[in-house]
Amino acid sequence: MKKTSKNFFIETWGCQMNEEDSEKLSGMLRKTGYKRTTVKEFADLIIFNTCCVRENAELKVYGNLGALKKQKEKNPDLIIAVCGCMMQQEGMAEAIVKKFPFVDIVFGTHNAYKFLEYLNRVKQEGKSVVEVQDKEDGIVEGLPIDRESDVKAFVTIMYGCNNFCTYCIVPYVRGRERSRKLEDIKKEIEDLIAKGYKEITLLGQNVNSYGKDLDPKITFAELLREIDKIEGLERVKFMTSHPKDLTQDVIDAIAECKTLCEYIHLPVQSGSTRLLKKMNRSYTKEQYLDLVQRIRKAIPNVAISTDIIVGFPGETDEDFEETLSLAREVQYDSAFTFIYSRRKGTPADEMEDQIDDAVKHDRFNRLVEVINGSAAKKNKEYEGRIEEVLIEGLSKNDETKLMGRTRTGKLVNFAGDGSNIGKLVNVKITKANSFSLIGEQV
Ligand code: 5AD
Ligand code: SF4
């Protein structure tokens, strides 16, 4: 493709997987001479990378697309592309071009690597391109990546999900589980370290089933131990773990390997065994609590976060009380809390006992209160401690300060030298707020 000096704007909704896909799209564009702008109005190319895990993510995309109509009328050369999970849903791509005929390119998650080809076609032929593939093309290695941070990076270790939780659309839009080869993962991490990156987060919808599809097979714990050996690596985190697959050898690996951080994201979704069964989660409340206990025993000062859904079909007051009691017992450091959202094509959407909106909102507020309570309490435990902090950048609210994170993922603000960004320093925690810590470098 010919070099241009045009600007692109990209907006991403959804999870880190989508963020990483956007970093790849940006990487491809930069290679052809495009520059990134954060001002939509200055862009010659606008990309929306969409999410469909909950309805409100979709509504945001519709709103944002509608608002582009005027910009396109003013600048007919503007190219608009829409991609991501939402486009993988049956009939969605056609619905988008019908509703927003000014959209030029529509593609899905499985063919994102062909984006430059589609862009070229639109430029040459002046016609819109709509291409979504049902089937994944295997794993495409070697795409350029334009990363958001110079300090920490996400590295995808596997794509897709085989779990089919009854509320979730992800297995339908991201396909079946596919693991990247160990050598490819190691090579990517080594290249990142050579560029000065300090922290790597391994990504997958269910990282604990890594390697089951590879020949020869390799377990996630073995992968972690291999990665831990890489020279120069400081910190490794990973997400997301499915409680049914988090094995004792993964817990042991975290306890024993120096780069593996004391942090686990362990979505519980509900505290009611009855609902967990209806959700197809394959564990009971007791098994989850036992797992948490084993984690806490093996890894002192570990931080645990979770995802919880309220208002799943058939959720009674008693079921919800089970969720509250579980949250109180676990004492999460943080949690992503969600109101159940009906997704077409999933089994839960067909269930008859859908919950009233007002009940869902009331339960949501009560749950958030419990979570905020434990989060504040956990933060308070850091007061007076000296913590290793990786400096990520300047503080968002106060640019005279630095912002970094502990190994457990706690956000710390403290005064310091801006030239230290990217370094690991020791910080004494002087004050805990509900969602962040304040400290002094020592
Ligand atoms: N409604 C609400 N939350 C959902 N999640 C997934 N599907 C839905 C849905 N239909 C949540 C789960 C998952 C997180 C990424 O999103 O908690 O862990
Ligand atoms: Fe969705 Fe369940 Fe797979 Fe997570 S494990 S992506 S919640 S189906």
Short mmCIF file of C-alpha atoms and ligand atoms in Angstrom, two decimals:
data_model
loop_
_atom_site.label_atom_id
_atom_site.label_comp_id
_atom_site.label_asym_id
_atom_site.label_seq_id
_atom_site.Cartn_x
_atom_site.Cartn_y
_atom_site.Cartn_z
CA MET A 1 0.00 0.00 0.00
CA LYS A 2 1.24 3.54 -0.81
CA LYS A 3 2.46 5.69 2.09
CA THR A 4 0.01 8.37 3.19
CA SER A 5 0.17 11.03 5.89
CA LYS A 6 -3.42 10.65 6.94
CA ASN A 7 -4.92 10.48 10.41
CA PHE A 8 -6.92 7.67 11.92
CA PHE A 9 -9.11 7.62 15.00
CA ILE A 10 -9.93 4.37 16.74
CA GLU A 11 -12.42 3.78 19.54
CA THR A 12 -12.56 0.45 21.36
CA TRP A 13 -15.33 -0.98 23.50
CA GLY A 14 -15.13 -4.11 25.62
CA CYS A 15 -12.39 -6.28 27.01
CA GLN A 16 -8.59 -6.39 26.75
CA MET A 17 -8.91 -8.76 23.79
CA ASN A 18 -10.56 -5.99 21.86
CA GLU A 19 -7.95 -3.50 23.09
CA GLU A 20 -5.25 -5.79 21.76
CA ASP A 21 -7.03 -6.18 18.41
CA SER A 22 -7.16 -2.38 18.17
CA GLU A 23 -3.44 -2.16 18.91
CA LYS A 24 -2.90 -4.50 15.95
CA LEU A 25 -5.15 -2.45 13.64
CA SER A 26 -3.23 0.68 14.72
CA GLY A 27 0.06 -1.12 14.12
CA MET A 28 -0.98 -2.05 10.56
CA LEU A 29 -2.09 1.51 9.82
CA ARG A 30 1.11 3.10 11.16
CA LYS A 31 3.12 0.86 8.84
CA THR A 32 1.35 2.46 5.89
CA GLY A 33 2.04 5.99 7.15
CA TYR A 34 -1.22 6.74 8.96
CA LYS A 35 -0.90 8.75 12.17
CA ARG A 36 -3.17 8.30 15.15
CA THR A 37 -5.34 11.19 16.31
CA THR A 38 -7.45 11.37 19.44
CA VAL A 39 -9.76 13.97 17.85
CA LYS A 40 -12.47 12.33 15.76
CA GLU A 41 -13.06 15.49 13.73
CA PHE A 42 -9.42 15.48 12.47
CA ALA A 43 -9.61 11.93 11.21
CA ASP A 44 -9.58 10.69 7.60
CA LEU A 45 -10.35 7.19 8.84
CA ILE A 46 -12.53 6.30 11.83
CA ILE A 47 -12.62 2.77 13.24
CA PHE A 48 -15.08 1.51 15.83
CA ASN A 49 -14.01 -1.77 17.41
CA THR A 50 -17.21 -3.05 18.99
CA CYS A 51 -18.27 -5.29 21.88
CA CYS A 52 -21.54 -7.20 22.28
CA VAL A 53 -21.17 -8.83 25.68
CA ARG A 54 -23.93 -6.61 27.09
CA GLU A 55 -26.63 -4.57 25.42
CA ASN A 56 -25.36 -1.18 26.61
CA ALA A 57 -22.05 -1.73 24.77
CA GLU A 58 -24.07 -2.15 21.55
CA LEU A 59 -26.21 0.91 22.22
CA LYS A 60 -23.07 3.04 22.55
CA VAL A 61 -21.91 1.90 19.11
CA TYR A 62 -25.26 2.81 17.54
CA GLY A 63 -25.14 6.25 19.19
CA ASN A 64 -21.59 6.91 18.05
CA LEU A 65 -22.27 5.73 14.50
CA GLY A 66 -25.36 7.91 14.21
CA ALA A 67 -23.31 10.92 15.25
CA LEU A 68 -20.88 10.35 12.33
CA LYS A 69 -23.49 11.02 9.66
CA LYS A 70 -22.89 14.78 9.72
CA GLN A 71 -19.08 14.40 9.66
CA LYS A 72 -19.32 12.17 6.61
CA GLU A 73 -21.62 14.67 4.85
CA LYS A 74 -19.07 17.44 5.48
CA ASN A 75 -16.16 15.24 4.42
CA PRO A 76 -17.24 12.60 1.88
CA ASP A 77 -13.64 11.28 1.73
CA LEU A 78 -13.85 10.18 5.33
CA ILE A 79 -13.62 6.38 5.60
CA ILE A 80 -15.63 4.71 8.37
CA ALA A 81 -14.88 1.15 9.48
CA VAL A 82 -16.78 -0.94 12.03
CA CYS A 83 -15.37 -4.21 13.36
CA GLY A 84 -15.16 -6.44 16.42
CA CYS A 85 -17.39 -8.88 18.27
CA MET A 86 -20.71 -7.16 17.54
CA MET A 87 -20.15 -7.74 13.80
CA GLN A 88 -19.80 -11.51 14.34
CA GLN A 89 -23.46 -11.77 15.35
CA GLU A 90 -25.76 -13.19 12.73
CA GLY A 91 -27.27 -10.51 10.49
CA MET A 92 -25.51 -7.64 12.32
CA ALA A 93 -23.15 -6.58 9.51
CA GLU A 94 -26.09 -6.26 7.08
CA ALA A 95 -28.14 -4.42 9.70
CA ILE A 96 -25.31 -1.91 10.26
CA VAL A 97 -24.90 -1.01 6.58
CA LYS A 98 -28.66 -0.74 6.21
CA LYS A 99 -29.05 1.53 9.21
CA PHE A 100 -25.84 3.49 8.58
CA PRO A 101 -25.30 3.40 4.79
CA PHE A 102 -22.34 5.79 5.08
CA VAL A 103 -20.22 3.05 6.72
CA ASP A 104 -17.45 1.94 4.29
CA ILE A 105 -15.94 -1.17 5.86
CA VAL A 106 -17.44 -3.85 8.07
CA PHE A 107 -15.42 -6.85 9.24
CA GLY A 108 -15.35 -9.26 12.17
CA THR A 109 -12.88 -10.63 14.69
CA HIS A 110 -11.74 -13.57 12.55
CA ASN A 111 -10.59 -11.53 9.56
CA ALA A 112 -9.27 -8.37 11.23
CA TYR A 113 -5.79 -9.21 9.94
CA LYS A 114 -7.06 -8.46 6.42
CA PHE A 115 -8.02 -4.89 7.30
CA LEU A 116 -5.46 -3.17 5.04
CA GLU A 117 -6.70 -5.19 2.08
CA TYR A 118 -10.28 -3.95 2.73
CA LEU A 119 -9.08 -0.37 3.14
CA ASN A 120 -7.26 -0.55 -0.17
CA ARG A 121 -10.33 -1.95 -1.89
CA VAL A 122 -12.53 0.88 -0.62
CA LYS A 123 -9.99 3.45 -1.82
CA GLN A 124 -9.58 1.86 -5.24
CA GLU A 125 -13.11 0.77 -5.99
CA GLY A 126 -15.03 3.42 -4.04
CA LYS A 127 -17.51 0.75 -2.91
CA SER A 128 -18.13 -0.42 0.62
CA VAL A 129 -16.66 -3.72 1.81
CA VAL A 130 -18.66 -5.97 4.14
CA GLU A 131 -16.84 -9.16 5.10
CA VAL A 132 -17.46 -11.26 8.18
CA GLN A 133 -16.21 -14.83 8.50
CA ASP A 134 -17.97 -17.48 10.58
CA LYS A 135 -14.85 -19.56 10.90
CA GLU A 136 -11.54 -18.51 12.37
CA ASP A 137 -8.50 -18.69 10.06
CA GLY A 138 -6.19 -20.17 12.68
CA ILE A 139 -3.73 -17.86 14.41
CA VAL A 140 -2.02 -15.19 12.35
CA GLU A 141 1.38 -14.36 13.82
CA GLY A 142 3.67 -11.42 13.19
CA LEU A 143 1.16 -8.57 12.86
CA PRO A 144 2.62 -5.19 13.87
CA ILE A 145 1.30 -3.89 17.21
CA ASP A 146 1.08 -0.25 18.22
CA ARG A 147 0.91 -0.56 22.00
CA GLU A 148 -0.84 1.90 24.30
CA SER A 149 1.84 1.74 27.02
CA ASP A 150 5.66 1.60 26.96
CA VAL A 151 5.77 -0.03 30.37
CA LYS A 152 3.24 -2.86 30.45
CA ALA A 153 1.86 -4.96 27.63
CA PHE A 154 -0.85 -7.52 26.98
CA VAL A 155 0.16 -10.74 25.28
CA THR A 156 -2.62 -13.00 24.05
CA ILE A 157 -1.84 -16.64 24.73
CA MET A 158 -5.10 -18.11 23.47
CA TYR A 159 -8.17 -17.09 21.54
CA GLY A 160 -11.81 -18.15 21.84
CA CYS A 161 -13.78 -19.99 24.51
CA ASN A 162 -15.32 -23.47 24.76
CA ASN A 163 -17.31 -22.94 27.94
CA PHE A 164 -20.71 -21.71 26.79
CA CYS A 165 -21.85 -20.13 30.03
CA THR A 166 -25.56 -19.77 29.33
CA TYR A 167 -25.62 -15.94 29.53
CA CYS A 168 -22.53 -15.33 27.40
CA ILE A 169 -22.20 -14.44 23.72
CA VAL A 170 -18.38 -14.70 23.62
CA PRO A 171 -18.09 -18.35 22.40
CA TYR A 172 -20.38 -17.45 19.47
CA VAL A 173 -18.37 -14.41 18.37
CA ARG A 174 -14.81 -15.41 19.27
CA GLY A 175 -14.94 -19.08 18.21
CA ARG A 176 -13.37 -22.13 19.81
CA GLU A 177 -10.25 -22.20 21.97
CA ARG A 178 -6.98 -21.90 20.06
CA SER A 179 -3.63 -21.66 21.84
CA ARG A 180 -0.61 -19.84 20.49
CA LYS A 181 2.61 -21.83 20.34
CA LEU A 182 4.93 -21.51 23.31
CA GLU A 183 7.81 -20.30 21.09
CA ASP A 184 5.67 -17.52 19.58
CA ILE A 185 4.59 -16.32 23.04
CA LYS A 186 8.15 -16.42 24.38
CA LYS A 187 9.49 -14.57 21.35
CA GLU A 188 6.89 -11.80 21.74
CA ILE A 189 7.75 -11.41 25.44
CA GLU A 190 11.50 -11.37 24.75
CA ASP A 191 11.01 -8.64 22.14
CA LEU A 192 8.96 -6.63 24.62
CA ILE A 193 11.64 -6.92 27.30
CA ALA A 194 14.25 -5.78 24.80
CA LYS A 195 12.12 -2.67 24.25
CA GLY A 196 12.04 -1.98 28.01
CA TYR A 197 8.65 -3.41 28.99
CA LYS A 198 8.47 -4.51 32.62
CA GLU A 199 5.05 -6.09 33.07
CA ILE A 200 3.26 -8.61 30.88
CA THR A 201 -0.37 -9.65 31.24
CA LEU A 202 -1.16 -12.93 29.54
CA LEU A 203 -4.60 -12.82 27.98
CA GLY A 204 -7.25 -15.35 27.12
CA GLN A 205 -10.96 -15.90 27.83
CA ASN A 206 -9.94 -18.90 29.90
CA VAL A 207 -6.15 -18.99 30.25
CA ASN A 208 -6.27 -22.11 32.42
CA SER A 209 -7.13 -24.30 29.45
CA TYR A 210 -4.05 -23.07 27.57
CA GLY A 211 -2.23 -25.75 25.62
CA LYS A 212 -4.91 -28.45 25.62
CA ASP A 213 -5.22 -28.08 21.84
CA LEU A 214 -1.47 -28.07 21.16
CA ASP A 215 0.62 -31.02 20.06
CA PRO A 216 2.47 -31.88 22.26
CA LYS A 217 0.10 -30.68 24.98
CA ILE A 218 1.37 -28.20 27.55
CA THR A 219 -0.38 -26.97 30.67
CA PHE A 220 -0.88 -23.38 31.71
CA ALA A 221 1.29 -23.95 34.80
CA GLU A 222 4.10 -25.20 32.55
CA LEU A 223 3.71 -22.12 30.35
CA LEU A 224 3.94 -19.87 33.42
CA ARG A 225 7.12 -21.59 34.60
CA GLU A 226 8.67 -21.27 31.12
CA ILE A 227 7.82 -17.56 30.97
CA ASP A 228 9.20 -16.99 34.46
CA LYS A 229 12.62 -18.12 33.19
CA ILE A 230 12.82 -15.34 30.58
CA GLU A 231 15.77 -13.08 31.40
CA GLY A 232 14.93 -9.49 32.35
CA LEU A 233 11.21 -10.01 32.94
CA GLU A 234 9.91 -8.33 36.11
CA ARG A 235 6.19 -9.01 36.41
CA VAL A 236 3.69 -11.46 34.95
CA LYS A 237 -0.07 -11.32 35.44
CA PHE A 238 -2.80 -13.18 33.60
CA MET A 239 -6.51 -13.10 32.98
CA THR A 240 -9.09 -14.55 32.89
CA SER A 241 -9.14 -17.70 35.05
CA HIS A 242 -12.18 -19.94 35.13
CA PRO A 243 -12.57 -21.33 38.68
CA LYS A 244 -13.33 -24.82 37.33
CA ASP A 245 -9.93 -24.97 35.59
CA LEU A 246 -7.63 -23.18 38.02
CA THR A 247 -5.47 -26.08 39.16
CA GLN A 248 -3.28 -26.41 42.23
CA ASP A 249 -0.15 -26.40 40.03
CA VAL A 250 -1.08 -22.91 38.76
CA ILE A 251 -1.47 -21.74 42.37
CA ASP A 252 1.89 -23.35 43.22
CA ALA A 253 3.52 -21.68 40.21
CA ILE A 254 2.33 -18.27 41.39
CA ALA A 255 3.59 -18.99 44.89
CA GLU A 256 6.98 -20.17 43.66
CA CYS A 257 7.89 -18.08 40.59
CA LYS A 258 9.31 -14.66 41.37
CA THR A 259 7.86 -12.83 38.36
CA LEU A 260 4.30 -14.10 38.89
CA CYS A 261 2.37 -11.40 40.72
CA GLU A 262 0.20 -11.97 43.77
CA TYR A 263 -2.99 -11.20 41.93
CA ILE A 264 -5.80 -13.38 40.57
CA HIS A 265 -8.91 -12.37 38.67
CA LEU A 266 -11.38 -15.15 39.45
CA PRO A 267 -14.89 -14.49 38.13
CA VAL A 268 -17.51 -16.12 40.35
CA GLN A 269 -20.62 -14.76 38.54
CA SER A 270 -22.97 -15.85 41.37
CA GLY A 271 -22.80 -17.17 44.92
CA SER A 272 -25.77 -19.48 44.47
CA THR A 273 -24.93 -23.07 43.54
CA ARG A 274 -28.39 -23.40 42.01
CA LEU A 275 -27.78 -20.44 39.68
CA LEU A 276 -24.20 -21.47 38.93
CA LYS A 277 -25.66 -24.69 37.58
CA LYS A 278 -28.16 -22.76 35.45
CA MET A 279 -25.26 -20.62 34.23
CA ASN A 280 -23.31 -23.78 33.27
CA ARG A 281 -20.34 -22.75 35.39
CA SER A 282 -19.44 -26.29 36.63
CA TYR A 283 -18.57 -25.41 40.24
CA THR A 284 -20.48 -24.93 43.48
CA LYS A 285 -20.30 -22.07 45.97
CA GLU A 286 -18.40 -24.37 48.34
CA GLN A 287 -15.86 -25.40 45.68
CA TYR A 288 -15.24 -21.72 44.84
CA LEU A 289 -14.75 -20.82 48.50
CA ASP A 290 -12.40 -23.76 48.95
CA LEU A 291 -10.38 -22.57 45.93
CA VAL A 292 -10.13 -19.07 47.41
CA GLN A 293 -8.94 -20.55 50.69
CA ARG A 294 -6.24 -22.59 48.96
CA ILE A 295 -5.11 -19.50 47.03
CA ARG A 296 -4.91 -17.40 50.19
CA LYS A 297 -2.99 -20.12 52.01
CA ALA A 298 -0.41 -20.56 49.24
CA ILE A 299 0.04 -16.89 48.30
CA PRO A 300 0.28 -14.47 51.23
CA ASN A 301 -1.17 -10.98 50.60
CA VAL A 302 -2.74 -12.11 47.33
CA ALA A 303 -5.30 -9.75 45.78
CA ILE A 304 -8.43 -11.36 44.37
CA SER A 305 -10.87 -9.69 42.01
CA THR A 306 -13.97 -11.06 40.34
CA ASP A 307 -16.89 -10.59 37.96
CA ILE A 308 -20.44 -10.91 39.31
CA ILE A 309 -23.75 -10.83 37.45
CA VAL A 310 -26.98 -9.85 39.22
CA GLY A 311 -30.45 -10.52 37.87
CA PHE A 312 -29.71 -13.72 35.98
CA PRO A 313 -33.03 -15.40 35.02
CA GLY A 314 -34.70 -17.04 38.00
CA GLU A 315 -32.49 -15.31 40.60
CA THR A 316 -34.50 -15.30 43.84
CA ASP A 317 -33.86 -13.18 46.94
CA GLU A 318 -32.26 -16.26 48.50
CA ASP A 319 -29.93 -16.73 45.51
CA PHE A 320 -28.91 -13.09 45.72
CA GLU A 321 -28.30 -13.39 49.48
CA GLU A 322 -25.93 -16.28 48.65
CA THR A 323 -24.00 -13.93 46.36
CA LEU A 324 -23.80 -11.27 49.07
CA SER A 325 -22.65 -13.79 51.65
CA LEU A 326 -19.99 -15.13 49.29
CA ALA A 327 -18.73 -11.60 48.55
CA ARG A 328 -18.56 -10.88 52.30
CA GLU A 329 -16.68 -14.09 52.94
CA VAL A 330 -14.14 -13.70 50.12
CA GLN A 331 -13.47 -10.00 50.81
CA TYR A 332 -12.61 -9.08 47.23
CA ASP A 333 -10.06 -6.40 46.46
CA SER A 334 -12.25 -5.32 43.57
CA ALA A 335 -15.05 -6.60 41.38
CA PHE A 336 -16.66 -5.88 38.06
CA THR A 337 -20.36 -6.04 38.78
CA PHE A 338 -22.86 -6.44 35.96
CA ILE A 339 -26.60 -6.36 35.53
CA TYR A 340 -27.64 -9.40 33.49
CA SER A 341 -28.22 -8.43 29.87
CA ARG A 342 -30.20 -10.65 27.47
CA ARG A 343 -28.12 -11.75 24.48
CA LYS A 344 -29.85 -13.23 21.43
CA GLY A 345 -28.74 -16.76 20.64
CA THR A 346 -27.71 -17.63 24.20
CA PRO A 347 -29.69 -20.20 26.27
CA ALA A 348 -30.37 -17.71 29.10
CA ASP A 349 -32.21 -15.42 26.69
CA GLU A 350 -34.76 -18.21 26.18
CA MET A 351 -35.33 -18.72 29.92
CA GLU A 352 -38.78 -17.66 31.00
CA ASP A 353 -38.10 -16.31 34.45
CA GLN A 354 -36.40 -13.02 33.46
CA ILE A 355 -35.96 -10.58 36.34
CA ASP A 356 -37.63 -7.22 36.63
CA ASP A 357 -35.37 -4.19 35.96
CA ALA A 358 -36.10 -2.49 39.28
CA VAL A 359 -35.16 -5.67 41.19
CA LYS A 360 -31.96 -5.99 39.18
CA HIS A 361 -30.94 -2.40 39.93
CA ASP A 362 -31.72 -2.73 43.62
CA ARG A 363 -29.61 -5.90 43.87
CA PHE A 364 -26.82 -4.27 41.88
CA ASN A 365 -26.63 -1.33 44.32
CA ARG A 366 -26.63 -3.62 47.33
CA LEU A 367 -23.84 -5.73 45.86
CA VAL A 368 -21.71 -2.69 44.96
CA GLU A 369 -21.96 -1.53 48.57
CA VAL A 370 -20.56 -4.83 49.83
CA ILE A 371 -17.77 -4.82 47.23
CA ASN A 372 -16.81 -1.21 47.97
CA GLY A 373 -16.67 -2.09 51.65
CA SER A 374 -14.20 -4.94 51.17
CA ALA A 375 -12.17 -2.97 48.59
CA ALA A 376 -11.73 -0.08 51.03
CA LYS A 377 -10.84 -2.48 53.83
CA LYS A 378 -8.26 -4.27 51.69
CA ASN A 379 -6.73 -0.93 50.67
CA LYS A 380 -6.52 0.14 54.31
CA GLU A 381 -4.32 -2.91 55.03
CA TYR A 382 -1.64 -1.30 52.82
CA GLU A 383 -1.21 1.78 55.06
CA GLY A 384 2.30 1.84 56.51
CA ARG A 385 3.58 -0.91 54.19
CA ILE A 386 6.46 -0.49 51.74
CA GLU A 387 5.40 -1.70 48.31
CA GLU A 388 7.20 -2.25 45.01
CA VAL A 389 5.54 0.06 42.49
CA LEU A 390 5.95 0.02 38.72
CA ILE A 391 5.69 3.64 37.55
CA GLU A 392 3.29 3.77 34.59
CA GLY A 393 3.09 7.52 33.99
CA LEU A 394 1.92 10.83 35.38
CA SER A 395 -1.07 10.91 37.68
CA LYS A 396 -4.32 11.54 35.80
CA ASN A 397 -5.68 14.09 38.28
CA ASP A 398 -2.43 15.71 39.35
CA GLU A 399 0.34 15.88 36.77
CA THR A 400 2.92 16.83 39.39
CA LYS A 401 2.58 13.30 40.70
CA LEU A 402 3.44 9.86 39.39
CA MET A 403 1.07 6.94 39.01
CA GLY A 404 2.02 3.32 39.32
CA ARG A 405 0.79 -0.04 40.50
CA THR A 406 1.78 -2.58 43.12
CA ARG A 407 2.32 -6.21 42.19
CA THR A 408 -1.26 -6.76 43.37
CA GLY A 409 -2.59 -4.17 40.92
CA LYS A 410 -3.32 -1.37 43.41
CA LEU A 411 -3.05 2.09 41.95
CA VAL A 412 -0.58 4.32 43.84
CA ASN A 413 -0.07 8.09 43.46
CA PHE A 414 3.10 9.68 44.79
CA ALA A 415 5.46 12.60 44.19
CA GLY A 416 8.51 11.73 42.10
CA ASP A 417 10.70 12.28 39.11
CA GLY A 418 8.95 11.96 35.72
CA SER A 419 12.14 10.52 34.22
CA ASN A 420 11.53 7.43 36.36
CA ILE A 421 8.52 6.32 34.31
CA GLY A 422 8.96 2.62 33.55
CA LYS A 423 11.04 1.96 36.66
CA LEU A 424 10.28 -0.15 39.72
CA VAL A 425 10.60 1.80 42.96
CA ASN A 426 9.73 1.27 46.61
CA VAL A 427 6.91 3.38 47.96
CA LYS A 428 5.72 3.73 51.53
CA ILE A 429 1.93 3.81 51.57
CA THR A 430 0.81 6.74 53.71
CA LYS A 431 -2.93 6.80 53.01
CA ALA A 432 -5.54 4.49 51.52
CA ASN A 433 -8.51 5.86 49.60
CA SER A 434 -11.39 3.66 48.48
CA PHE A 435 -9.97 3.07 45.00
CA SER A 436 -6.32 4.13 45.21
CA LEU A 437 -3.35 4.54 47.52
CA ILE A 438 -1.15 7.54 48.27
CA GLY A 439 2.49 7.14 49.16
CA GLU A 440 6.04 8.47 49.36
CA GLN A 441 8.98 7.05 47.46
CA VAL A 442 11.59 5.62 49.85
N1 5AD B 1 -24.97 -9.97 30.98
C1 5AD B 1 -24.23 -9.40 31.97
N2 5AD B 1 -22.93 -9.66 32.14
C2 5AD B 1 -22.34 -10.53 31.31
N3 5AD B 1 -21.06 -10.98 31.24
C3 5AD B 1 -20.97 -11.82 30.20
N4 5AD B 1 -22.16 -11.96 29.59
C4 5AD B 1 -23.02 -11.15 30.26
C5 5AD B 1 -24.41 -10.85 30.11
N5 5AD B 1 -25.15 -11.41 29.16
C6 5AD B 1 -20.02 -10.59 32.19
C7 5AD B 1 -19.46 -11.80 32.95
C8 5AD B 1 -18.09 -11.95 32.37
C9 5AD B 1 -17.74 -10.52 32.02
C10 5AD B 1 -16.63 -10.34 31.04
O1 5AD B 1 -18.95 -10.01 31.49
O2 5AD B 1 -19.38 -11.47 34.32
O3 5AD B 1 -17.16 -12.53 33.27
FE1 SF4 B 2 -18.17 -16.17 28.43
FE2 SF4 B 2 -18.09 -18.17 30.20
FE3 SF4 B 2 -16.38 -18.17 28.10
FE4 SF4 B 2 -16.07 -16.38 30.08
S1 SF4 B 2 -15.88 -18.62 30.27
S2 SF4 B 2 -16.00 -15.96 27.85
S3 SF4 B 2 -18.18 -15.96 30.68
S4 SF4 B 2 -18.61 -18.36 28.02
#
